[in-house]
Coordinates of C-alpha atoms in Angstrom, one line a residue:
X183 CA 92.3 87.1 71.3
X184 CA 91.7 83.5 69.8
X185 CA 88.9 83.1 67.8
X186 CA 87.8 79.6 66.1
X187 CA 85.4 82.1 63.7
X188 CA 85.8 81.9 60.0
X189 CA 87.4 84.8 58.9
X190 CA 85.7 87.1 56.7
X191 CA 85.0 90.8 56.1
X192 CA 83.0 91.1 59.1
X193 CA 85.8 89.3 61.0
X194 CA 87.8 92.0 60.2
X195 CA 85.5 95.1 61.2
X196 CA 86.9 96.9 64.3
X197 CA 83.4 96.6 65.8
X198 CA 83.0 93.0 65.9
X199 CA 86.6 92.6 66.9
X200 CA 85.4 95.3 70.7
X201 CA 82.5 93.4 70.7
X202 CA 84.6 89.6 70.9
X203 CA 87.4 91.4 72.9
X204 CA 85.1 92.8 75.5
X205 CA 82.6 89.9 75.6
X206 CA 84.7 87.2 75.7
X207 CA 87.9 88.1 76.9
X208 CA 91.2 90.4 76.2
X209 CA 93.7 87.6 76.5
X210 CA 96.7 89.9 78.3
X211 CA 95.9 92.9 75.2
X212 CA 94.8 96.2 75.9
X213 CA 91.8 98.2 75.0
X214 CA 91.7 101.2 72.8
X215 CA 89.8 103.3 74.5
X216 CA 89.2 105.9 71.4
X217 CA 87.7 102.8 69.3
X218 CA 85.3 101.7 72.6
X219 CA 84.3 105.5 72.7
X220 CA 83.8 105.5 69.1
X221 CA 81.6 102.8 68.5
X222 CA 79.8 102.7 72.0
X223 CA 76.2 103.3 70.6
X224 CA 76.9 100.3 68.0
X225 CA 78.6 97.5 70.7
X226 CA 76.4 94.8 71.5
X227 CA 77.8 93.7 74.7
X228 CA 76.7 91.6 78.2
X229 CA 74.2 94.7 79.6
X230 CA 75.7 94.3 83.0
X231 CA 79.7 94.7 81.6
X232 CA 78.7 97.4 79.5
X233 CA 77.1 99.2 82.5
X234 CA 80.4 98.5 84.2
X235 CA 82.3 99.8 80.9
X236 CA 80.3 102.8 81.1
X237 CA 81.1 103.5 84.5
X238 CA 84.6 103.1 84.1
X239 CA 84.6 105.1 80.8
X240 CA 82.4 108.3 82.1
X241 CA 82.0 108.0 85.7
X242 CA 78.1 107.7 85.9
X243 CA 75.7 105.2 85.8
X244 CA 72.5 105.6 83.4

């Protein structure tokens, strides 16, 4: 993932770095699924990609 973000402490937090991954791209990296699980409630992502997310992640939509 490139990012033209000043790093910082939040820069580092594995939230914000789902939330940039997801929202704006993975650049050829994978996911870790036990992070996205983990900190599902706290993403703030695209509503329609995290209803796809969710779908791929537990089968049902909500």
């Amino acid at each position: 993932m490139y990012n033209w973000n000043v790093a910082s402490p939040q820069t580092q937090s594995p939230i914000w770095k789902l939330n940039q991954a997801i929202n704006f791209g993975l650049n050829g990296t994978k996911l870790n699924l036990r992070l996205v699980k983990k900190y599902w409630k706290k993403l703030s992502l695209d509503p329609k990609r995290k209803t796809f997310l969710q779908y791929i992640l537990w089968g049902k939509l909500s």
